[in-house]
PDB file of C-alpha atoms in Angstrom:
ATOM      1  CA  UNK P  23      17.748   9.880   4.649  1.00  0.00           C
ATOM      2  CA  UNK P  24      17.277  10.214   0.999  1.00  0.00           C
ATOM      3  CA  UNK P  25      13.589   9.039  -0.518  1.00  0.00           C
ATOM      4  CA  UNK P  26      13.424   7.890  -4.253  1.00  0.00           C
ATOM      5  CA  UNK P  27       9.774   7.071  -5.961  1.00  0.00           C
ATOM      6  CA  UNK P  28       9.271   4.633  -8.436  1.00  0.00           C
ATOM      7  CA  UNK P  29       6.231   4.543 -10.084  1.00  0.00           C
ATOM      8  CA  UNK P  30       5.906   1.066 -10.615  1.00  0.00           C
ATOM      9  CA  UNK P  31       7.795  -1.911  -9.602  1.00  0.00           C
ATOM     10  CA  UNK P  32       9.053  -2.174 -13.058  1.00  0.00           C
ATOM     11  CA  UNK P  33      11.030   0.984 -12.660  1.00  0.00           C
ATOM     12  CA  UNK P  34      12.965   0.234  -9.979  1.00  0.00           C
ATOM     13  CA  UNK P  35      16.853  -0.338 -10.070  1.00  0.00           C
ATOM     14  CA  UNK P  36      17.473  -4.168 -10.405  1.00  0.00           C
ATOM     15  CA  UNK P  37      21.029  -3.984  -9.102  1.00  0.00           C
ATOM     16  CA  UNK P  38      20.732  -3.108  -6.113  1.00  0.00           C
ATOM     17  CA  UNK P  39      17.858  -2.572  -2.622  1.00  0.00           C
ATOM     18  CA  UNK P  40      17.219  -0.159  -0.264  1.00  0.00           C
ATOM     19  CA  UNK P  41      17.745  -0.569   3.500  1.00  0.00           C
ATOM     20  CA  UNK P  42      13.813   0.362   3.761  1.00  0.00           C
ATOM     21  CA  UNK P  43      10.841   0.057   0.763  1.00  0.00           C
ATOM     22  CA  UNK P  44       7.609   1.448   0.973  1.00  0.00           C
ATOM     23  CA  UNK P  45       4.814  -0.177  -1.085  1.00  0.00           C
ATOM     24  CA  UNK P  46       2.051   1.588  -2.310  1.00  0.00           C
ATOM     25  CA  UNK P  47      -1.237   0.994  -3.643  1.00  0.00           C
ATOM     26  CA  UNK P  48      -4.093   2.982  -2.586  1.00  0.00           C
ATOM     27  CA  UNK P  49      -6.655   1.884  -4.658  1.00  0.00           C
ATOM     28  CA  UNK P  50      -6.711  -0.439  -2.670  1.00  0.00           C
ATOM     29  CA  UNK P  51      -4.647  -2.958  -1.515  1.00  0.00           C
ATOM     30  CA  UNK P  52      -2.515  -1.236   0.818  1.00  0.00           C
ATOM     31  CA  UNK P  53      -6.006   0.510   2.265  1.00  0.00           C
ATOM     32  CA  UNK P  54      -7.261  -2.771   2.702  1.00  0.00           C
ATOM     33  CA  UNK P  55      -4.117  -3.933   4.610  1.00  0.00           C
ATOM     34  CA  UNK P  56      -4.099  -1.348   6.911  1.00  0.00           C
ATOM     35  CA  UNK P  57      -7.259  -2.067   7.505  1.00  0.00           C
ATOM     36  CA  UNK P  58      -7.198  -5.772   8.064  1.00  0.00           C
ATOM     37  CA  UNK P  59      -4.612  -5.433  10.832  1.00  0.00           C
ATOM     38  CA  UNK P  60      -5.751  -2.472  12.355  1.00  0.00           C
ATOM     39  CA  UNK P  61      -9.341  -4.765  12.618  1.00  0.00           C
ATOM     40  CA  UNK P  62      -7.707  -7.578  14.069  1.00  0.00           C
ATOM     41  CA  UNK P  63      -6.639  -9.111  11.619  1.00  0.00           C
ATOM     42  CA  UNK P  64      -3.887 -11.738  12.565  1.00  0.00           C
ATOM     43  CA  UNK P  65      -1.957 -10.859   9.455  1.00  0.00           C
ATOM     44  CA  UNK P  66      -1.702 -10.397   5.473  1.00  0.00           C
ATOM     45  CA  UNK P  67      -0.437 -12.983   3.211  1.00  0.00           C
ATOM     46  CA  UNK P  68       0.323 -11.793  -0.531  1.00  0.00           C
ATOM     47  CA  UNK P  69       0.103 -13.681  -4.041  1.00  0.00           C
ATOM     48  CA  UNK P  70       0.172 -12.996  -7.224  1.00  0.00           C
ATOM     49  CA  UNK P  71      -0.848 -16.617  -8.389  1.00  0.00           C
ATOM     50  CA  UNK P  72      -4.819 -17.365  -7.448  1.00  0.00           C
ATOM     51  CA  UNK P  73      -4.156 -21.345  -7.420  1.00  0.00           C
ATOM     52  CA  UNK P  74      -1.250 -20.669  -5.233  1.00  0.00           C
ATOM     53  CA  UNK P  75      -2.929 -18.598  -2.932  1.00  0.00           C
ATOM     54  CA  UNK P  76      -6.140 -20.931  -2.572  1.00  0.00           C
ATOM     55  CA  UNK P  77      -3.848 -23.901  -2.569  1.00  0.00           C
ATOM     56  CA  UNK P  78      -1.508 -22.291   0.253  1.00  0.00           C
ATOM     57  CA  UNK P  79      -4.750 -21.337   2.525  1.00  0.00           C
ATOM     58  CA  UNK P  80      -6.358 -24.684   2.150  1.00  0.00           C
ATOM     59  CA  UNK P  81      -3.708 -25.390   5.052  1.00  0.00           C
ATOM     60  CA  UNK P  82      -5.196 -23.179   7.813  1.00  0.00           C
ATOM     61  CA  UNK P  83      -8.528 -23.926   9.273  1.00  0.00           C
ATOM     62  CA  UNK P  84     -11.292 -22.275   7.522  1.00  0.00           C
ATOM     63  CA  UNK P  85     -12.370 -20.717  10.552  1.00  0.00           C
ATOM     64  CA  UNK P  86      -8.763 -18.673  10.947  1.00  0.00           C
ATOM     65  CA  UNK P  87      -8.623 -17.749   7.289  1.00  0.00           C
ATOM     66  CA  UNK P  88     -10.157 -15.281   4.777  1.00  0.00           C
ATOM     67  CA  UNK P  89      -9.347 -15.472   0.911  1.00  0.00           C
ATOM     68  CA  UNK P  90      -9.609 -11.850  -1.082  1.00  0.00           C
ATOM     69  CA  UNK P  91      -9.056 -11.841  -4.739  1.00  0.00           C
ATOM     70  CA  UNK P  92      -9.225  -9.232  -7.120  1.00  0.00           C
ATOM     71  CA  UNK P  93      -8.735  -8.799 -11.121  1.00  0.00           C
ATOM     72  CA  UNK P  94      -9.444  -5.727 -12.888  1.00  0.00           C
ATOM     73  CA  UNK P  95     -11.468  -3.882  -9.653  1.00  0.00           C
ATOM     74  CA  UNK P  96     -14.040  -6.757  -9.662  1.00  0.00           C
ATOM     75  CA  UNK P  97     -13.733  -9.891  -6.561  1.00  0.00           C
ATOM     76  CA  UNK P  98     -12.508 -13.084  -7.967  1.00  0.00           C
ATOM     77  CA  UNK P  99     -15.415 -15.142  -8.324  1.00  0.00           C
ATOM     78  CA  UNK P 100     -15.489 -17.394  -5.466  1.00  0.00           C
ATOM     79  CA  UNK P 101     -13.416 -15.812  -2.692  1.00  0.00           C
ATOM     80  CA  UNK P 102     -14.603 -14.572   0.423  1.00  0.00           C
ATOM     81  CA  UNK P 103     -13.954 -10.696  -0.432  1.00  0.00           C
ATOM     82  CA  UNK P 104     -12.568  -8.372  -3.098  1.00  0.00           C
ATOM     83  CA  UNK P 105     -10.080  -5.368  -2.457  1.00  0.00           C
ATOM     84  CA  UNK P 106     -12.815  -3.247  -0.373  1.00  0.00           C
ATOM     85  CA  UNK P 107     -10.961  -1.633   2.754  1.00  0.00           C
ATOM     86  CA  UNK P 108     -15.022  -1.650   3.869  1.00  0.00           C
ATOM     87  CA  UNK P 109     -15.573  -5.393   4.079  1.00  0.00           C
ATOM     88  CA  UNK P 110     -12.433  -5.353   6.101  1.00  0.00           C
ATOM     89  CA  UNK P 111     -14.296  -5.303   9.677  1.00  0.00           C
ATOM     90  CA  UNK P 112     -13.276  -6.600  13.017  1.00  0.00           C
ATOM     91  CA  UNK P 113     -15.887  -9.310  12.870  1.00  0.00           C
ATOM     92  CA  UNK P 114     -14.691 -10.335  10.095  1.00  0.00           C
ATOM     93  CA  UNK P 115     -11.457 -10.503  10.103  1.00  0.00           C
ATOM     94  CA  UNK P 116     -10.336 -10.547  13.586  1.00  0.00           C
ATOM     95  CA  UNK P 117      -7.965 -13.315  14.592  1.00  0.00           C
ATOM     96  CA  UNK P 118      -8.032 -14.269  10.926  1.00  0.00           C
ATOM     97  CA  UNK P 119      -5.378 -14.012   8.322  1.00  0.00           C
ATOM     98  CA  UNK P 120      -6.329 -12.579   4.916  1.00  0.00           C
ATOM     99  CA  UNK P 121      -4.631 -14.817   2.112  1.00  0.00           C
ATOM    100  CA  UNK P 122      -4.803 -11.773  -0.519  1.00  0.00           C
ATOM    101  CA  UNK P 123      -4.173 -11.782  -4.424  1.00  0.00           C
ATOM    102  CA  UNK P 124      -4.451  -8.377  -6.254  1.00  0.00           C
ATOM    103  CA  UNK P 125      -3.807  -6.793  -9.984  1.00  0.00           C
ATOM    104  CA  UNK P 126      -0.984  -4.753  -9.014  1.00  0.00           C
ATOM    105  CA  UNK P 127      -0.410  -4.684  -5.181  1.00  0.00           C
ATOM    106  CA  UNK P 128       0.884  -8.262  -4.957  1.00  0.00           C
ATOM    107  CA  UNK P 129       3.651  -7.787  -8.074  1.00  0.00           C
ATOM    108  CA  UNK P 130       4.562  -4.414  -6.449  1.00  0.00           C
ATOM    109  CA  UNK P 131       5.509  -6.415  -2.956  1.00  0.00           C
ATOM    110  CA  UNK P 132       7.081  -9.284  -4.478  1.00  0.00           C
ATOM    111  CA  UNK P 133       9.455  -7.117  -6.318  1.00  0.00           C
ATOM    112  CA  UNK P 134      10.821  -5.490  -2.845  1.00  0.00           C
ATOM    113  CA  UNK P 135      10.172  -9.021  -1.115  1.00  0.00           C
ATOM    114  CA  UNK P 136      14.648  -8.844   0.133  1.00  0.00           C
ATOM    115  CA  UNK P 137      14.641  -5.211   0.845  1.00  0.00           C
ATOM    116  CA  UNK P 138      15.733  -5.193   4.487  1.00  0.00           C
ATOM    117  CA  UNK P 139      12.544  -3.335   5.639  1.00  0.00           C
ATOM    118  CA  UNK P 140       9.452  -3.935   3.654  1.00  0.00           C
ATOM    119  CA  UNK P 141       6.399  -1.917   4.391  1.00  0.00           C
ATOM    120  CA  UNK P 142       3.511  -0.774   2.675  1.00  0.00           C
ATOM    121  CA  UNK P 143       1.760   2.708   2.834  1.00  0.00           C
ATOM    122  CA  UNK P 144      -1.776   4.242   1.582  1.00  0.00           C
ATOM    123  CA  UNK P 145      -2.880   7.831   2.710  1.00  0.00           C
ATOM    124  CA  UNK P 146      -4.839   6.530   5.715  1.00  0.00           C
ATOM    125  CA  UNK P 147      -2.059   5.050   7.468  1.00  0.00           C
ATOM    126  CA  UNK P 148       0.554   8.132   6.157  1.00  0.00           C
ATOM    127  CA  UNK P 149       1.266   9.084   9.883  1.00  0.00           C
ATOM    128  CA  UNK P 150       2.380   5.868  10.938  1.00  0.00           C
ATOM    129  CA  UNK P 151       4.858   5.477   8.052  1.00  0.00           C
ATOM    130  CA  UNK P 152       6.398   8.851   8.552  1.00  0.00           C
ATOM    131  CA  UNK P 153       6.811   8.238  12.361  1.00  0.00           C
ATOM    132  CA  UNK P 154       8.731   4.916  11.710  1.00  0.00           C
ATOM    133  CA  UNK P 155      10.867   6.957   8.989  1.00  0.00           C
ATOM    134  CA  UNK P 156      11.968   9.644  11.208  1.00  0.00           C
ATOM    135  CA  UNK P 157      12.325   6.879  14.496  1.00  0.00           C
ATOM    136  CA  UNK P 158      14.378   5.085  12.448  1.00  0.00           C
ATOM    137  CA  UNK P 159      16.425   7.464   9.907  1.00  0.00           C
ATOM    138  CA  UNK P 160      16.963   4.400   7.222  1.00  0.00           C
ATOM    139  CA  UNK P 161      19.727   6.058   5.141  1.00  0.00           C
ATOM    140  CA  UNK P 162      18.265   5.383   1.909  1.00  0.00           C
ATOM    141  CA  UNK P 163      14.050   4.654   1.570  1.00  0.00           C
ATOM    142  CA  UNK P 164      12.401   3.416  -1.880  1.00  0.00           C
ATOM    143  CA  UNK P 165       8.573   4.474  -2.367  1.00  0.00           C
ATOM    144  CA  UNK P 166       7.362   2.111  -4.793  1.00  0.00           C
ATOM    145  CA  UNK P 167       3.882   2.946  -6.308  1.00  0.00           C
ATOM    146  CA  UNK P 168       1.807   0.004  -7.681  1.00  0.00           C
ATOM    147  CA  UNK P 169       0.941   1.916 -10.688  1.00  0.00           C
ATOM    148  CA  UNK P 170      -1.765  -0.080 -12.916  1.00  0.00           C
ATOM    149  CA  UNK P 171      -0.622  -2.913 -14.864  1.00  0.00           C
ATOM    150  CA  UNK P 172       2.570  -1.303 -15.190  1.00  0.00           C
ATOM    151  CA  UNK P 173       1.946   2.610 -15.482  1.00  0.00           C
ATOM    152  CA  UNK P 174       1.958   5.562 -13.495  1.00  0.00           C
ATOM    153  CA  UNK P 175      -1.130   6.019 -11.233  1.00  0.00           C
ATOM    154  CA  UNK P 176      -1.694   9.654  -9.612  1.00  0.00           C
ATOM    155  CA  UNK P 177      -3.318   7.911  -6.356  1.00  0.00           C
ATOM    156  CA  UNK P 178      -0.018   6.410  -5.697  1.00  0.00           C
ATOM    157  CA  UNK P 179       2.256   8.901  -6.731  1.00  0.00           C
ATOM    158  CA  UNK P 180       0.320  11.452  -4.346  1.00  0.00           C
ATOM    159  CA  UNK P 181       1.033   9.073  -0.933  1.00  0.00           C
ATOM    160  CA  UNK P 182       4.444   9.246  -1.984  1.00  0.00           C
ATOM    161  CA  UNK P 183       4.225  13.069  -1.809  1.00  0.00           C
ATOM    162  CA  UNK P 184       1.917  13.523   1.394  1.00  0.00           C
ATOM    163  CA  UNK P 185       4.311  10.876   3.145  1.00  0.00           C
ATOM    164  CA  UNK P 186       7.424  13.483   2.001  1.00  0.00           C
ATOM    165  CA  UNK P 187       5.529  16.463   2.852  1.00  0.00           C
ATOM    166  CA  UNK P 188       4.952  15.425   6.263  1.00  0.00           C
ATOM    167  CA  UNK P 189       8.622  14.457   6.690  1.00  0.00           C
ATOM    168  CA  UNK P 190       9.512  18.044   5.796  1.00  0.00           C
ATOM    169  CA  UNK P 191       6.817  19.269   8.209  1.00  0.00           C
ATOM    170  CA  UNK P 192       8.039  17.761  10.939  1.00  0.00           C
ATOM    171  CA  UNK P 193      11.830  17.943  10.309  1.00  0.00           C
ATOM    172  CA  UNK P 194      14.181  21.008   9.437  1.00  0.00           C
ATOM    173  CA  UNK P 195      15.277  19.416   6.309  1.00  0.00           C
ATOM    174  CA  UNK P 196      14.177  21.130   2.448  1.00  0.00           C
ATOM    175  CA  UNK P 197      12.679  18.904  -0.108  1.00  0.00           C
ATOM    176  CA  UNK P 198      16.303  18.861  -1.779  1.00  0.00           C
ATOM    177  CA  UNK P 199      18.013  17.377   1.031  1.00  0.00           C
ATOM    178  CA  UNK P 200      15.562  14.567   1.437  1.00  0.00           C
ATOM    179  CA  UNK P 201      15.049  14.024  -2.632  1.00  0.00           C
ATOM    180  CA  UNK P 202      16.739  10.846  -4.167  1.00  0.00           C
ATOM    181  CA  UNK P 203      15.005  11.921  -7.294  1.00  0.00           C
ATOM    182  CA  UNK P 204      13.458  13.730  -9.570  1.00  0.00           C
ATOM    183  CA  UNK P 205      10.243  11.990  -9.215  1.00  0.00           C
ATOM    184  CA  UNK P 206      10.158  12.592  -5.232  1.00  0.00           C
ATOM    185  CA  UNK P 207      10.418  16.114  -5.679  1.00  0.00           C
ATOM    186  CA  UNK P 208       7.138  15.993  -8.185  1.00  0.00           C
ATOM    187  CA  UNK P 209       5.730  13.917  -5.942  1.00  0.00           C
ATOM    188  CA  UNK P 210       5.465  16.317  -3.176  1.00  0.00           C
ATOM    189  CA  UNK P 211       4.388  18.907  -5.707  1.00  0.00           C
ATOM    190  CA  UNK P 212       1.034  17.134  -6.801  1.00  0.00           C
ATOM    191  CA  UNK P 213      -0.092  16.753  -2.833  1.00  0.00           C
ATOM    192  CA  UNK P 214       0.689  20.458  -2.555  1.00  0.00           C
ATOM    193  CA  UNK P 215      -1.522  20.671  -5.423  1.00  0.00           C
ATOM    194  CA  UNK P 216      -4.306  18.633  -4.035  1.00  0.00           C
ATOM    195  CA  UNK P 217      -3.996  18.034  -0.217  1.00  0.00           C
ATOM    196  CA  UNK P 218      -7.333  19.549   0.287  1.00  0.00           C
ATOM    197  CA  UNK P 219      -8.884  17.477  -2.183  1.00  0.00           C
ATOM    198  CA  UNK P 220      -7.757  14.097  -2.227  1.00  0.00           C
ATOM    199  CA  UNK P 221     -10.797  12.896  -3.016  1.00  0.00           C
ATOM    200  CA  UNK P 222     -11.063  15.203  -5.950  1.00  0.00           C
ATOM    201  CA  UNK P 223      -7.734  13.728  -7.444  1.00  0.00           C
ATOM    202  CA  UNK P 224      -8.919  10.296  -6.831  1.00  0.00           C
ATOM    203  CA  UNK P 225     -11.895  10.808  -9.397  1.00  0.00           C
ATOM    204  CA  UNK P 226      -9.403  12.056 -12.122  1.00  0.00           C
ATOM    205  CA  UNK P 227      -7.349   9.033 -11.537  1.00  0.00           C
ATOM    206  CA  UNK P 228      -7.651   6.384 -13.992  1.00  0.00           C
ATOM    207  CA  UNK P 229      -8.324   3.494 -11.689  1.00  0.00           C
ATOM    208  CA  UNK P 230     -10.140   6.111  -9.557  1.00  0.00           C
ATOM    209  CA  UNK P 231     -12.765   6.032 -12.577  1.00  0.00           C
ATOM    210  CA  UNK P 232     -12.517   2.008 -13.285  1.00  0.00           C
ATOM    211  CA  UNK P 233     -13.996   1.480  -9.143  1.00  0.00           C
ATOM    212  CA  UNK P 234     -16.051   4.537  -9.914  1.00  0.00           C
ATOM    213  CA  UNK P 235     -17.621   2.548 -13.021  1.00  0.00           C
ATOM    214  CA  UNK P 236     -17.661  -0.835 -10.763  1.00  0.00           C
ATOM    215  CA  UNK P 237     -20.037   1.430  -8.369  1.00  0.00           C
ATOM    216  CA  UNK P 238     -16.895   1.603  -5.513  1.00  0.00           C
ATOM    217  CA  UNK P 239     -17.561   5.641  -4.904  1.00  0.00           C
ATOM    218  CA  UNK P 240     -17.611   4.659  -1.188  1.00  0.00           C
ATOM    219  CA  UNK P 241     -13.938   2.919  -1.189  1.00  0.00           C
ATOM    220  CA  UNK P 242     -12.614   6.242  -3.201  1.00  0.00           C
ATOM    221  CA  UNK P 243     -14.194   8.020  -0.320  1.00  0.00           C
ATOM    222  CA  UNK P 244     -12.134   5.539   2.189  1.00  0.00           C
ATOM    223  CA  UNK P 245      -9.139   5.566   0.674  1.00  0.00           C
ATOM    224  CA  UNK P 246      -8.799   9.265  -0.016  1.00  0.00           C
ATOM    225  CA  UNK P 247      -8.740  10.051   4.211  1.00  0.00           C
ATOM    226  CA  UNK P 248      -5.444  10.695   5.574  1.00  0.00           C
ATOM    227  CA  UNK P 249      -3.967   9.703   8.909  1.00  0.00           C
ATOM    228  CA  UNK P 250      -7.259   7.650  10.149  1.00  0.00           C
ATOM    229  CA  UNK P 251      -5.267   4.108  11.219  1.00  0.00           C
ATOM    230  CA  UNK P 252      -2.062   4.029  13.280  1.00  0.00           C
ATOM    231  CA  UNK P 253      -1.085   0.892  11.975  1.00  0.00           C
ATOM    232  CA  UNK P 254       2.315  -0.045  10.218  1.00  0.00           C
ATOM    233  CA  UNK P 255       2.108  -3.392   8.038  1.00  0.00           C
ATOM    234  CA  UNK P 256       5.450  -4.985   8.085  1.00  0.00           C
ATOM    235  CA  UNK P 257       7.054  -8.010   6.110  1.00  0.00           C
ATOM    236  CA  UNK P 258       7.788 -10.199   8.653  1.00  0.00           C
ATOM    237  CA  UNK P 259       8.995 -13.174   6.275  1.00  0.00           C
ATOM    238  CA  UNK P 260       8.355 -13.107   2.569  1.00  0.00           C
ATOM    239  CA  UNK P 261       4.769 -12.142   1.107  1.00  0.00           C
ATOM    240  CA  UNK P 262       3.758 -11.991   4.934  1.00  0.00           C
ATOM    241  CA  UNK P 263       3.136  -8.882   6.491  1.00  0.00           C
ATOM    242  CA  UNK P 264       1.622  -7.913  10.181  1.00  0.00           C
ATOM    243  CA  UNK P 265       1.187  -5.016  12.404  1.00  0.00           C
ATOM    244  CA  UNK P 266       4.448  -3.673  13.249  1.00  0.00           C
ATOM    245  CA  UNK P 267       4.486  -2.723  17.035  1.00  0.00           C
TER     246      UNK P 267
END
């Protein structure tokens, strides 16, 4: 198994797809994923287009359906909820599915929309991605960070390296037998750096101090636990993901 990270969606090879992609995007779509399945939620449905998105969910009854928007950290006027991983309670969203739209999440997704396995990852679900990794032993695994609109983000970059790190924990493999690329291998490095202070590195991050600034301190706080939700979101078709059992 050899794990490359990408950044952003932008960096990744356009020739060619894994056999397994990870996307990530702490802050917060792929928080508030995880969290919308593991409350119930009947599963996630991705857009990068708002009209498309309110236009696709004006076919399910308004009772099974939840619309989330979000543009720059702030909820899309309108919509039923934001990005917050904290609205994202069972009754709220149980039995519903959450007809999502985000800055960065969405275009990370749709760019890995034909890998063969399409997942997504944030730190609190970390566990359940590495078990399905090492289950599985897909021969070659792309981590694709969301970034923010198109550049590096640390929040993302450090998943990549706590989802590595616990890969080499739990296996007798070295970081250079599991390393794609050069990025993995600094991955791993800056969650050595801060895995006792997640929360610490989520404050330096740039978009850590946009949500700060939109007064979202308690979704940093969220999103920086590890290993709180044993719940794998899976593509099951294109732009639709649910709980992978």
């Amino acid at each position: 198994m050899k794990l490359f990270v990408y950044h952003t969606p932008e960096l990744t090879p356009t020739d060619c797809l894994p056999e397994c992609a990870i996307v990530v995007d702490v802050l917060r779509a792929t928080t508030t994923m995880a969290k919308v399945l593991a409350s119930g939620g009947e599963a996630v449905q991705v857009f990068s287009d708002l009209d498309l998105l309110t236009q696709t969910s004006e076919s399910w009854p308004v009772e099974k359906r939840l619309r989330a928007g979000e543009r720059g950290g702030a909820k899309v006027p309108g919509f039923d909820l934001g990005n917050s991983p904290l609205d994202c309670i069972p009754d709220k969203v149980q039995g519903k599915r959450l007809f999502i739209s985000t800055t960065n999440g969405t275009r990370a997704l749709q760019r890995v929309e034909n890998a063969k396995v399409l997942i997504t990852a944030a730190l609190v679900n970390r566990n359940a991605v590495v078990k399905y990794l090492l289950q599985n032993q897909p021969e070659i695994v792309w981590i694709v960070g969301s970034g923010w609109e198109g550049t590096f983000s640390l929040e993302d970059t450090v998943c990549a390296g706590a989802i590595a790190h616990s890969i080499l924990q739990q296996t007798n493999l070295s970081a250079n037998e599991i390393a794609g690329n050069d990025e993995l291998i600094s991955a791993i490095a800056l969650y050595g750096q801060w895995q006792n202070d997640l929360l610490g590195l989520l404050h330096h991050a740039s978009h850590g101090k946009r949500l700060l600034g939109l007064n979202s301190h308690e979704d940093l706080k969220y999103c920086a636990q590890t290993d709180i939700l044993d719940i794998l979101p899976m593509q099951q078709e294109p732009g639709i993901l649910q709980s992978h059992t």
